[in-house]
CSV table of C-alpha atoms in Angstrom, one decimal:
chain,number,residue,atom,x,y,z
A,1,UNK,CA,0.3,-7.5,-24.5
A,2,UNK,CA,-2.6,-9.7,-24.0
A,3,UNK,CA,-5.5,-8.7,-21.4
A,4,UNK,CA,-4.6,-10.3,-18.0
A,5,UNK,CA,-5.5,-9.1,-14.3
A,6,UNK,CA,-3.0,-7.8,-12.1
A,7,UNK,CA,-0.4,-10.9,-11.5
A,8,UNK,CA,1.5,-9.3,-8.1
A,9,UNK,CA,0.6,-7.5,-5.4
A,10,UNK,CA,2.2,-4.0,-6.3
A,11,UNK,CA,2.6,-1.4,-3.5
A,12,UNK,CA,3.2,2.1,-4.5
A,13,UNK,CA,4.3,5.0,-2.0
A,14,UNK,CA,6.5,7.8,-1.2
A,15,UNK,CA,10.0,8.2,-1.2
A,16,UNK,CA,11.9,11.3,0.0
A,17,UNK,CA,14.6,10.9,-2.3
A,18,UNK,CA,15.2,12.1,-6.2
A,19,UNK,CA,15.9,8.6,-7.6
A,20,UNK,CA,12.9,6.2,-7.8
A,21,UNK,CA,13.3,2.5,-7.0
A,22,UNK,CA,11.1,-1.4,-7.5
A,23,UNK,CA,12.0,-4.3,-5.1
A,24,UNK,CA,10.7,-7.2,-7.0
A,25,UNK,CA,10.1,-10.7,-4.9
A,26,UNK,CA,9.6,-13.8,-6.3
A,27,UNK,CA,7.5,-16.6,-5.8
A,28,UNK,CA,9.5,-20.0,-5.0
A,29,UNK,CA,9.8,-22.7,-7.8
A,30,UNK,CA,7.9,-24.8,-5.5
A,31,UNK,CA,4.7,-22.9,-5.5
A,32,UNK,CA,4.4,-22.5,-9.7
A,33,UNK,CA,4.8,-26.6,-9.3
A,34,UNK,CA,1.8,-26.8,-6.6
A,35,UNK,CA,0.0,-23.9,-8.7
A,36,UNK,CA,0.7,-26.3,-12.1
A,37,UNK,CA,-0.1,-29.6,-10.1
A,38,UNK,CA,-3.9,-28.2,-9.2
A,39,UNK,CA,-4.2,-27.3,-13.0
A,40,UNK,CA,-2.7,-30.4,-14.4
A,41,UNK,CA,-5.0,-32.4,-12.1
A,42,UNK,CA,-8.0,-30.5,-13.3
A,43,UNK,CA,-7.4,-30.2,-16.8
A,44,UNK,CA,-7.1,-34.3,-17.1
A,45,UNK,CA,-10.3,-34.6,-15.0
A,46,UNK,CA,-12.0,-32.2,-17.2
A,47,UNK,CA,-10.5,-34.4,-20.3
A,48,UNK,CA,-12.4,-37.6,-18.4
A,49,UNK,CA,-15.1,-36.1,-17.8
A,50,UNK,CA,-15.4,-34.8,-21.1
A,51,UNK,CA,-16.3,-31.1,-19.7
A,52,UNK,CA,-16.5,-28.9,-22.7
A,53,UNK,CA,-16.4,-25.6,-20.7
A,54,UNK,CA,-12.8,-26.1,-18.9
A,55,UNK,CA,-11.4,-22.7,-19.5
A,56,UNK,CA,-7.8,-22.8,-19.6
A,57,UNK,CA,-6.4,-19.4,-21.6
A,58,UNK,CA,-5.2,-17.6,-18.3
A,59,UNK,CA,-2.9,-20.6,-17.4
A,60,UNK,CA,-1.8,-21.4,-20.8
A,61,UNK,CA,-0.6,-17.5,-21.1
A,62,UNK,CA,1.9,-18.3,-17.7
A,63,UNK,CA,2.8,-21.9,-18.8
A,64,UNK,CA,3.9,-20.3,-22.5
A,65,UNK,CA,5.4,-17.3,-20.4
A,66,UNK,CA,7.6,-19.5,-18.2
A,67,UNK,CA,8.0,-22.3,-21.2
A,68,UNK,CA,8.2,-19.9,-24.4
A,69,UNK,CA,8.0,-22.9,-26.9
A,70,UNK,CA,8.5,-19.8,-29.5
A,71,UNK,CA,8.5,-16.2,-29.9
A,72,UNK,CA,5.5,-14.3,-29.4
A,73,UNK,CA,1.7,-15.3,-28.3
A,74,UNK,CA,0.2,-18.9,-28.0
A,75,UNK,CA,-1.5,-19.9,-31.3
A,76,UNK,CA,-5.4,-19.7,-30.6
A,77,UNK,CA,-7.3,-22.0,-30.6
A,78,UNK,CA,-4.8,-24.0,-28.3
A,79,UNK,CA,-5.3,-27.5,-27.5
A,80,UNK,CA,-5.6,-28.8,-24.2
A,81,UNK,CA,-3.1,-31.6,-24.5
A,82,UNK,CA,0.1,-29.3,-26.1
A,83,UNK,CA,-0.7,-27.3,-23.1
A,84,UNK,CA,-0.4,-30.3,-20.9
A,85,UNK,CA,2.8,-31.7,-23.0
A,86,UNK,CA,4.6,-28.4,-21.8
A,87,UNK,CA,3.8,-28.6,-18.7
A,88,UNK,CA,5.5,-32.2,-18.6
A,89,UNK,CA,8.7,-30.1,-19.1
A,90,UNK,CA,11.1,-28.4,-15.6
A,91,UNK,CA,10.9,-24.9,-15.8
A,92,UNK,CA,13.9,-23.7,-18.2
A,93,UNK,CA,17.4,-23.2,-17.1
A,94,UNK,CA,17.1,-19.5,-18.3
A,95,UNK,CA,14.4,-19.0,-16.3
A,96,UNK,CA,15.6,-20.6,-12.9
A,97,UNK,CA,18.4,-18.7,-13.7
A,98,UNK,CA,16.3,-15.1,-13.4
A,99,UNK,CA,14.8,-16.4,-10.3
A,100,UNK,CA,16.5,-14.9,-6.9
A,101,UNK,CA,15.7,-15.9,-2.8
A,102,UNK,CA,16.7,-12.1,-2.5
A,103,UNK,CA,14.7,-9.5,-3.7
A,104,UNK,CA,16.0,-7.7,-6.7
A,105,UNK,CA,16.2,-3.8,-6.8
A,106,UNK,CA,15.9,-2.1,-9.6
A,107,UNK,CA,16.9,1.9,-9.4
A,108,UNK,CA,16.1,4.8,-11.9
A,109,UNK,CA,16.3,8.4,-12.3
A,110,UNK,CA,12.8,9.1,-14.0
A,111,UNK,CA,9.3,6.9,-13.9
A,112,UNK,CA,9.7,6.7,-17.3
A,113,UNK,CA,13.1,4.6,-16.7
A,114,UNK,CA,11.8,2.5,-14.2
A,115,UNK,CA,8.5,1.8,-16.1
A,116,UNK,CA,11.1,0.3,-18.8
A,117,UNK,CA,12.9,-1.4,-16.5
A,118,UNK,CA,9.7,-3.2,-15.0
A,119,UNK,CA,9.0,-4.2,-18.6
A,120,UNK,CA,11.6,-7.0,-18.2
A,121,UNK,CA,9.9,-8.4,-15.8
A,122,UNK,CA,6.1,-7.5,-15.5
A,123,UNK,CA,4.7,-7.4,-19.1
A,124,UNK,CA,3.7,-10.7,-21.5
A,125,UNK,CA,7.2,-10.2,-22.9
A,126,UNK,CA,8.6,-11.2,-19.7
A,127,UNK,CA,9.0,-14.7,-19.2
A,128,UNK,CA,9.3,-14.3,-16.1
A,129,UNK,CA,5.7,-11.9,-15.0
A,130,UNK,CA,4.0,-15.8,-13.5
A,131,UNK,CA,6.7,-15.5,-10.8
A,132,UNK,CA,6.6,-12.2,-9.3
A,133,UNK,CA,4.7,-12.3,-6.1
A,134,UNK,CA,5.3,-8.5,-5.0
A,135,UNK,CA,6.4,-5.2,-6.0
A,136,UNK,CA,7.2,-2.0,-4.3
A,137,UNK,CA,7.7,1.0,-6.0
A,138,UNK,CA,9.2,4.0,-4.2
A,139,UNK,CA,9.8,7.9,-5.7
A,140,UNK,CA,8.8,11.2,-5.0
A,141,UNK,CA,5.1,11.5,-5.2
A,142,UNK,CA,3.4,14.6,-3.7
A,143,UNK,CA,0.5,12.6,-3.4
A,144,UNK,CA,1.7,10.3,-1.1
A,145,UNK,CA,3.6,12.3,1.1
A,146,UNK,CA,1.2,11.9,4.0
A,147,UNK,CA,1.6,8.6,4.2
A,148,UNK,CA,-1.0,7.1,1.7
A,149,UNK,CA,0.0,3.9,0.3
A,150,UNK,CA,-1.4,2.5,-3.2
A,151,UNK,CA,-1.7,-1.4,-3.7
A,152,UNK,CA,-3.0,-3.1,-6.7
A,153,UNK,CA,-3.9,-6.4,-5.4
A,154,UNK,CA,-4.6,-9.7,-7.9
A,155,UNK,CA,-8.0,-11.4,-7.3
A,156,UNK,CA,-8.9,-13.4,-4.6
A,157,UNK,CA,-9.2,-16.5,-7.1
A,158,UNK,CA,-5.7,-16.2,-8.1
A,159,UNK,CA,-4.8,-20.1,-8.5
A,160,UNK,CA,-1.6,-19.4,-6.9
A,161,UNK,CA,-1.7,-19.7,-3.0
A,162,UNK,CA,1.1,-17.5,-1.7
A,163,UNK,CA,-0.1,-14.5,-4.2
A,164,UNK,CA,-4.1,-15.4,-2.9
A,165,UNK,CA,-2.8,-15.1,0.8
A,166,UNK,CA,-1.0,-11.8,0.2
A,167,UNK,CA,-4.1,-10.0,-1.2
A,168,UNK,CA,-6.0,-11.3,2.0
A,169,UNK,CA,-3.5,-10.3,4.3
A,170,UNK,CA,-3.2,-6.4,2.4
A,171,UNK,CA,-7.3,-6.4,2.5
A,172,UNK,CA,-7.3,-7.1,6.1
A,173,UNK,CA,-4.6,-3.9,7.3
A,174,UNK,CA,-6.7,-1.9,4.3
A,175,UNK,CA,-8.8,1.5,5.3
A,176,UNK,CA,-10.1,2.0,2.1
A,177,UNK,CA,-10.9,-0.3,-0.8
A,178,UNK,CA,-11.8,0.6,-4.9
A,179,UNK,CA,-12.9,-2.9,-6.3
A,180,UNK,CA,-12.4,-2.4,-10.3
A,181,UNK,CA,-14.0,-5.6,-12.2
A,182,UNK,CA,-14.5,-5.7,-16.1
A,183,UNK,CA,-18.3,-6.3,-16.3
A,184,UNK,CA,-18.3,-8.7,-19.2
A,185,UNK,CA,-16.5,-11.1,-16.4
A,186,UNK,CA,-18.8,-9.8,-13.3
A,187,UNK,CA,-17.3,-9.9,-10.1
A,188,UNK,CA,-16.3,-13.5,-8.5
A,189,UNK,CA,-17.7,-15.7,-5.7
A,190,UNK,CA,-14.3,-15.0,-3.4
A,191,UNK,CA,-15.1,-10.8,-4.2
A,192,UNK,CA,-18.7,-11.4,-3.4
A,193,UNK,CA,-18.5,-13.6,-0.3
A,194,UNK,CA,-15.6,-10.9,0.9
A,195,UNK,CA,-18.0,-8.4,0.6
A,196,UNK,CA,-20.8,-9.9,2.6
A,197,UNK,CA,-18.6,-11.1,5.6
A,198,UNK,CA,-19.4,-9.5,8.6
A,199,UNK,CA,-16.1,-9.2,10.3
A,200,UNK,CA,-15.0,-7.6,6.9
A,201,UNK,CA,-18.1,-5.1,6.7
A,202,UNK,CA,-16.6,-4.0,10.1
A,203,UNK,CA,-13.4,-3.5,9.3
């Protein structure tokens, strides 16, 4: 797989039971489209503008996700205009297909099973990992038996909205918070503002 931040809010806690189990949820058609509008609108503004340092590779990973033109990675270097020919294209029937208004459960007797299972779903060979807006993971973990629960939250400058206003609404009911950043990217403007808001420092 290619490098990528965390895509969906994943919550992880403890399950009195043997078996261990993932509820996925899926983000509507309608909010990829409003998520791919905003890009589409800045990508030809950047092309009028003539704004050499539009970076584009995290979207063109979901759009060749969703899409998959052909097996494997995106060609690199990718050019701005294929990227925005694809997007001219309705999300594909085998994909609308995959996507459910229900939750879908996935059950397993080991980690090990449900980690492959997840694979389907959550990894660059997915072509469906753009779409998945949050994931709960239940099993027997000592750990957790007090009522701890784990989230791995996307950033707060996630492009899509509805994944954007789930982190916000997880930080707010949050008691304790690890912020893990690669340092070649530095932390963003939404983490940094976050962390200098009074009400939050509070909290």
């Amino acid at each position: 797989s290619f490098q990528t931040c965390t895509s969906a809010a994943m919550l992880i806690r403890h399950a009195a039971r043997k078996s261990w189990r993932a509820t996925l949820t899926f983000l509507p058609e309608s909010a990829w489209v409003k998520e791919k509008e905003a890009f589409v609108e800045e990508a030809r503004h950047s092309i009028e503008t003539g704004q050499s340092s539009f970076v584009y590779q995290d979207f063109l990973y979901k759009a060749w996700a969703l899409h998959r033109p052909r097996r494997g990675q995106p060609p690199m270097p990718f050019a701005l205009s294929d990227l925005l020919a694809i997007l001219e294209e309705p999300l594909p029937d085998s994909v609308r297909q995959l996507l459910t208004p229900e939750p879908l459960e996935l059950k397993a007797k080991t980690p090990e099973d449900l980690k492959q299972q997840l694979r389907k779903y959550l990894t660059a060979e997915s072509p469906l990992w753009p779409l998945v807006q949050e994931v709960l993971i239940e099993g027997p973990i000592p750990l957790l038996e007090e009522g701890l629960n784990l989230i791995d939250l996307p950033g707060l400058n996630d492009a899509n909205p509805v994944r954007e206003r789930i982190a916000r609404d997880y930080l707010k009911q949050a008691e304790f918070i690890c912020l893990t950043f690669n340092t070649g990217r530095g932390l963003t403007r939404e983490v940094v503002d976050l962390m200098k808001d009074q009400q939050f420092i509070n909290q």
